[in-house]
Short mmCIF file of C-alpha atoms and ligand atoms in Angstrom, two decimals:
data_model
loop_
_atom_site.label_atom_id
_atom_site.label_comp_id
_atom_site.label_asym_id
_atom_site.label_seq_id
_atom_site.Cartn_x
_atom_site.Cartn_y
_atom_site.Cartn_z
CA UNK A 18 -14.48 60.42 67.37
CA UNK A 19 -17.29 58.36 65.91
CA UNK A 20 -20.07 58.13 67.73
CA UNK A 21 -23.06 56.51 65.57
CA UNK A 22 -23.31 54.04 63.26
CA UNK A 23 -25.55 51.91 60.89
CA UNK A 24 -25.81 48.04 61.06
CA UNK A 25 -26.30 45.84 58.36
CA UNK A 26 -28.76 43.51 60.20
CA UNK A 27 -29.96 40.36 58.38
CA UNK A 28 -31.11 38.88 61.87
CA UNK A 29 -28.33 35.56 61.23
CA UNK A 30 -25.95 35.26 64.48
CA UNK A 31 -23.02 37.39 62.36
CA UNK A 32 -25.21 40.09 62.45
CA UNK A 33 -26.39 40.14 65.64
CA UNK A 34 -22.98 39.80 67.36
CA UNK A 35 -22.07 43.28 65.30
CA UNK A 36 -25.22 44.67 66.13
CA UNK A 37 -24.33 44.14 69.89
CA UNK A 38 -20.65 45.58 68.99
CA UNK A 39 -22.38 48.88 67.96
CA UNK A 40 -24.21 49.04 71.07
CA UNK A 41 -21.16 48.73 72.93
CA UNK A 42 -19.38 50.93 71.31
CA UNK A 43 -21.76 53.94 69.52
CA UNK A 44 -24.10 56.10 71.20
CA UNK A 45 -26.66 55.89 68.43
CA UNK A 46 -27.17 52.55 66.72
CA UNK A 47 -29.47 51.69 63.28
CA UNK A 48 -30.04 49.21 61.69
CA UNK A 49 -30.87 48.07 57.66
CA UNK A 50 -31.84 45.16 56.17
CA UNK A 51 -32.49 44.38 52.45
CA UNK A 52 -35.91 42.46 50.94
CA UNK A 53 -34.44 40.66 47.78
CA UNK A 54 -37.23 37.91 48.36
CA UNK A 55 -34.75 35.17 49.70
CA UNK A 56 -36.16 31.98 49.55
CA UNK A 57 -37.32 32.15 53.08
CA UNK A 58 -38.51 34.82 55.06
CA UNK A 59 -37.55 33.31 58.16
CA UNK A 60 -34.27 35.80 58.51
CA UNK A 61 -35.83 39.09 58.01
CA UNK A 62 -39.14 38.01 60.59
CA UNK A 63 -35.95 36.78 62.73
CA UNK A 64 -34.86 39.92 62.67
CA UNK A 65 -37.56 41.97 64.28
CA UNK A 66 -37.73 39.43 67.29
CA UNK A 67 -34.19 39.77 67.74
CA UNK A 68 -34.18 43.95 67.76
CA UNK A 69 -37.43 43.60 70.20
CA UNK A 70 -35.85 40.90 72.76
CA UNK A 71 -32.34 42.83 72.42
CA UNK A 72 -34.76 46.17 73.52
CA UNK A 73 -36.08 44.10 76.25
CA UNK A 74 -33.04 42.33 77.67
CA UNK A 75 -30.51 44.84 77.48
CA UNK A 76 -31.97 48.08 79.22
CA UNK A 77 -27.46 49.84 78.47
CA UNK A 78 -28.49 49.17 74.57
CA UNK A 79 -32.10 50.24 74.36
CA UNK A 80 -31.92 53.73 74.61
CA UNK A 81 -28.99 53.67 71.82
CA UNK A 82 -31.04 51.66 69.51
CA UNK A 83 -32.91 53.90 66.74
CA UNK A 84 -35.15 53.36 63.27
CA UNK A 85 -34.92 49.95 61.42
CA UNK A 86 -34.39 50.42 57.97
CA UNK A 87 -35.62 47.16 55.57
CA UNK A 88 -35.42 48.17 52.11
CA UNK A 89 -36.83 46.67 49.28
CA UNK A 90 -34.29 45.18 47.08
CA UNK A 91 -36.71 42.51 44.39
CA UNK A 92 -33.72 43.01 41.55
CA UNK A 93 -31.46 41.67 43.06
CA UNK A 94 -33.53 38.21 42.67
CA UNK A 95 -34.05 39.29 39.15
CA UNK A 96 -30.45 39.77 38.58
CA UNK A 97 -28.77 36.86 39.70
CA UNK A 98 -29.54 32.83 39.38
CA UNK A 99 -28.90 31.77 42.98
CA UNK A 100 -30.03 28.87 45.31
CA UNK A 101 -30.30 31.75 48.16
CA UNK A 102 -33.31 33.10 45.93
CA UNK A 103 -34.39 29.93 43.55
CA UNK A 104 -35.44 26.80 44.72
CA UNK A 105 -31.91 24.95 43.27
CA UNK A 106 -29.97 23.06 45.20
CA UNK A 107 -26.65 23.98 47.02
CA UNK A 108 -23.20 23.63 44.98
CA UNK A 109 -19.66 24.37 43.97
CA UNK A 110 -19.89 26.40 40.87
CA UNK A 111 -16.85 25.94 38.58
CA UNK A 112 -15.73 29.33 39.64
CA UNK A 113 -14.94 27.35 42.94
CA UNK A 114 -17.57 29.70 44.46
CA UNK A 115 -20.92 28.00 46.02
CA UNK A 116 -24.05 29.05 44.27
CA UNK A 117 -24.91 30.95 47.12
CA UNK A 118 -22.93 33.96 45.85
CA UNK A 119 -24.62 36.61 44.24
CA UNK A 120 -22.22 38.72 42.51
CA UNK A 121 -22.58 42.30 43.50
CA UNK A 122 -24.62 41.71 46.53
CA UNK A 123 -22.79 43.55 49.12
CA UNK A 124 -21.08 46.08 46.79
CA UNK A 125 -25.20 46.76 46.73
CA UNK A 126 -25.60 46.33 49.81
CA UNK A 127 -23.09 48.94 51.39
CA UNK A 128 -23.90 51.13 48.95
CA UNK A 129 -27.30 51.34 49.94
CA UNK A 130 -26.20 51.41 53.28
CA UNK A 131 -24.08 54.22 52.70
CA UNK A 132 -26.71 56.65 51.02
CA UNK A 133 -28.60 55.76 54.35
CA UNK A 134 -26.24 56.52 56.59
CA UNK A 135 -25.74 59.82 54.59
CA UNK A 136 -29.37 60.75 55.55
CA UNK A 137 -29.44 59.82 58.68
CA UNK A 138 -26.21 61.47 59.43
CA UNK A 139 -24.61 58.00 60.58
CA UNK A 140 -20.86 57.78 60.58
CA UNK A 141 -19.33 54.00 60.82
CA UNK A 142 -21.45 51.21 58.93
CA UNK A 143 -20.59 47.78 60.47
CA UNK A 144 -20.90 44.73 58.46
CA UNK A 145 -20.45 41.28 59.30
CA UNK A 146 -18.62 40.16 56.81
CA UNK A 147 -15.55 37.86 57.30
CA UNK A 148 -12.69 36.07 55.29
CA UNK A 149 -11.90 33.29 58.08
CA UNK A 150 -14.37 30.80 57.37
CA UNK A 151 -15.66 29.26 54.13
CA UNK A 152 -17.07 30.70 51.38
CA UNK A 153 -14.29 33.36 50.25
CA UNK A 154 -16.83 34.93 48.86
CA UNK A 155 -15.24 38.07 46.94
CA UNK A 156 -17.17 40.52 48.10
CA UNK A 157 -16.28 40.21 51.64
CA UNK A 158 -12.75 40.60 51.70
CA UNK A 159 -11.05 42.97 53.67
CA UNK A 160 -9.75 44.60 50.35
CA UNK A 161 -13.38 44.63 48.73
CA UNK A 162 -14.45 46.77 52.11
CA UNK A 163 -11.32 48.79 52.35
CA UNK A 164 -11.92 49.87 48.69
CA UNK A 165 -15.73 50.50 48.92
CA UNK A 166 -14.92 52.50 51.99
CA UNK A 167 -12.93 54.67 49.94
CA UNK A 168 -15.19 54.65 46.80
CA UNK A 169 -18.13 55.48 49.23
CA UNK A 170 -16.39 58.43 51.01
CA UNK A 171 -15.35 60.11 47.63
CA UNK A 172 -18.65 59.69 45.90
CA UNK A 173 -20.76 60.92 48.08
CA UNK A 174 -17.93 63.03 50.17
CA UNK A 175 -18.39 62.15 53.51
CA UNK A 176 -16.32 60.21 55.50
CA UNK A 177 -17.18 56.83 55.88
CA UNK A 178 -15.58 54.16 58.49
CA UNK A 179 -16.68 50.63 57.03
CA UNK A 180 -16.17 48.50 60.50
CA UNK A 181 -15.93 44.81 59.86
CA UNK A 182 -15.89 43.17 63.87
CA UNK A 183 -15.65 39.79 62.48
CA UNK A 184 -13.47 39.85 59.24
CA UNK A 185 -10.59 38.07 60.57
CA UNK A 186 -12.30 35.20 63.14
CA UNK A 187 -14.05 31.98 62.91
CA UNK A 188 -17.60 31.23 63.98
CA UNK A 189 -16.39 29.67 67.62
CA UNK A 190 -14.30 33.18 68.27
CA UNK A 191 -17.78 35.28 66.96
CA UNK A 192 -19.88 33.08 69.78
CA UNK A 193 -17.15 34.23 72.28
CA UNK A 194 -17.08 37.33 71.40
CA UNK A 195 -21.65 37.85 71.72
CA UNK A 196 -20.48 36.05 75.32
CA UNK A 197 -18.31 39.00 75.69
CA UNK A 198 -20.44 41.63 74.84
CA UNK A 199 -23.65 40.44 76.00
CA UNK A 200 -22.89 37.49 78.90
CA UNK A 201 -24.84 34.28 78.73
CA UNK A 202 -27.84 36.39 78.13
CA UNK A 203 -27.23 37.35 74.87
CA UNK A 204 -25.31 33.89 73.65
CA UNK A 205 -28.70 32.38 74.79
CA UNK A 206 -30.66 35.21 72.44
CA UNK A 207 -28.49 34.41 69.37
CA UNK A 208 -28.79 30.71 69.75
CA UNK A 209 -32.67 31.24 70.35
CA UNK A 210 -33.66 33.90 67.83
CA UNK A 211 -31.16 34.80 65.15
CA UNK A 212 -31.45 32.20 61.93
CA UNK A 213 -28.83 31.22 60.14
CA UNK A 214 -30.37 27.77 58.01
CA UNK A 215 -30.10 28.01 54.49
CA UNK A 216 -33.51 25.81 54.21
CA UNK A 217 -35.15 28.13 56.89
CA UNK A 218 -35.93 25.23 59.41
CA UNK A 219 -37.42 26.41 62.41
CA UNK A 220 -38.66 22.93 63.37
CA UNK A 221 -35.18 21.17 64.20
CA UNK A 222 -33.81 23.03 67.85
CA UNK A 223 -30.03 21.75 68.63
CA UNK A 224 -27.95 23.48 71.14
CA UNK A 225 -26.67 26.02 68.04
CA UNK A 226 -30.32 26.86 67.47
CA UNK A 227 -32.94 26.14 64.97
CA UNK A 228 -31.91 24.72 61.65
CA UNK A 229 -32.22 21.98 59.28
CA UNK A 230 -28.44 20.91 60.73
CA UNK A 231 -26.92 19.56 57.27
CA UNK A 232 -26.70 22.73 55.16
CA UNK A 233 -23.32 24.49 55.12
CA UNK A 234 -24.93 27.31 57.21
CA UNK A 235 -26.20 24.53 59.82
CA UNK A 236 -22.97 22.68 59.65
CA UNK A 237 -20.27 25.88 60.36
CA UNK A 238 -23.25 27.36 62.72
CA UNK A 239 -22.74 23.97 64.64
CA UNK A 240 -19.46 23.20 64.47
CA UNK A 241 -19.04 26.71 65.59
CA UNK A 242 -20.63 26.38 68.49
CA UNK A 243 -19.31 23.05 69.68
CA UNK A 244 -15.84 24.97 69.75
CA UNK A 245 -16.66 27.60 71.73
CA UNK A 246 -18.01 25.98 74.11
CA UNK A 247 -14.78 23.51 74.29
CA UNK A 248 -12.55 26.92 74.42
CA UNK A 249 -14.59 28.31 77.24
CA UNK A 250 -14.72 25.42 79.27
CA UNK A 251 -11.77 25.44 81.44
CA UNK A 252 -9.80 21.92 81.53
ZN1 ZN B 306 -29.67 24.36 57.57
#
């Protein structure tokens, strides 16, 4: 029976709708972040609003909710050549990736995760990660989790459940499912405090949320959005 678990909280909406999961479902919750100086720190300062108004909002998930974890992460910007962490603009690479992908990041990432978890004697990690929509980035396919998992709980022997809520839906289904876990209320926090925008606009508010509304982030954010709320509205 498994009855904590870490979050990998970046403060986006993906995020936030598994950190809401966890509180649903574990009686102690964390939370870690990595610093790998992204272009923008609009997510990670996101992501402190979001744990306090998620404190203050939801009195059930307060009490569950523990230590935030943000670790610093500066090679991974060192690393890799990437418009998330160089001013470059947004393309297709010829691998028939975008340029957004930085190889290894969440092999890093839950890795990292992991050793936390370890320490703080945390049993499921929960990741948003998700092969439905767009990127098909590698490293967050169901097989890339399923085999860290396993790679995780042999090298450091302990038993790890890698928990991805959102692997197999598309951004309208992950908006239903925050209305599911949290009511309006919390569809209403995610659209007003998590960031998603590539460009880290905080200027331009639509009925998604704040974001420049033309990068890819912006545009599945939106488009999203618009079909969850034609799903929920009854004909
Ligand atoms: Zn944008």
């Amino acid at each position: 029976m498994h009855t904590s678990a870490l979050v990998l909280f970046s403060g986006g909406q993906d995020s936030t709708t598994c950190l809401a999961h966890a509180l649903q479902r574990y009686a102690r919750v964390e939370t870690i972040a990595f610093d790998y100086r992204q272009r923008h720190s609009v997510e990670l300062d996101a992501r402190l609003v979001v744990l306090r108004e998620i404190r203050a909002q939801f009195p059930q998930w307060a009490p569950k909710l523990g230590q935030d974890h943000l670790l610093d992460l500066a090679v991974l910007g060192s690393v890799s050549e990437t418009s998330l962490t160089r001013e470059t603009a947004f393309r297709m690479e010829s691998t028939g990736l975008p340029n957004t992908f930085v190889p290894g990041r969440n092999l890093l990432f839950l890795t990292l995760a992991a050793a936390v978890a370890y320490r703080r004697d945390l049993q499921v990690i929960v990741t948003g990660v998700c092969e439905t929509d767009f990127s098909g980035y590698p490293d967050c396919r169901d097989d890339t989790m399923k085999a860290m998992q396993l790679a995780l709980s042999l090298g450091m022997d302990k038993r790890f459940l890698i928990e991805t809520p959102l692997m197999w839906i598309d951004k309208a289904a992950t908006w239903a499912m925050a209305h599911d876990l949290g009511g309006q209320p919390l569809v209403d926090l995610v659209v007003e405090h998590t960031h998603t925008c590539y460009l880290g606009d905080r200027v331009h508010r639509h009925a998604w949320g704040y974001g420049c509304g033309e990068c890819p982030a912006c545009l599945l954010r939106a488009k999203g959005f618009a079909g969850y709320l034609t799903e929920s509205t009854p004909a």
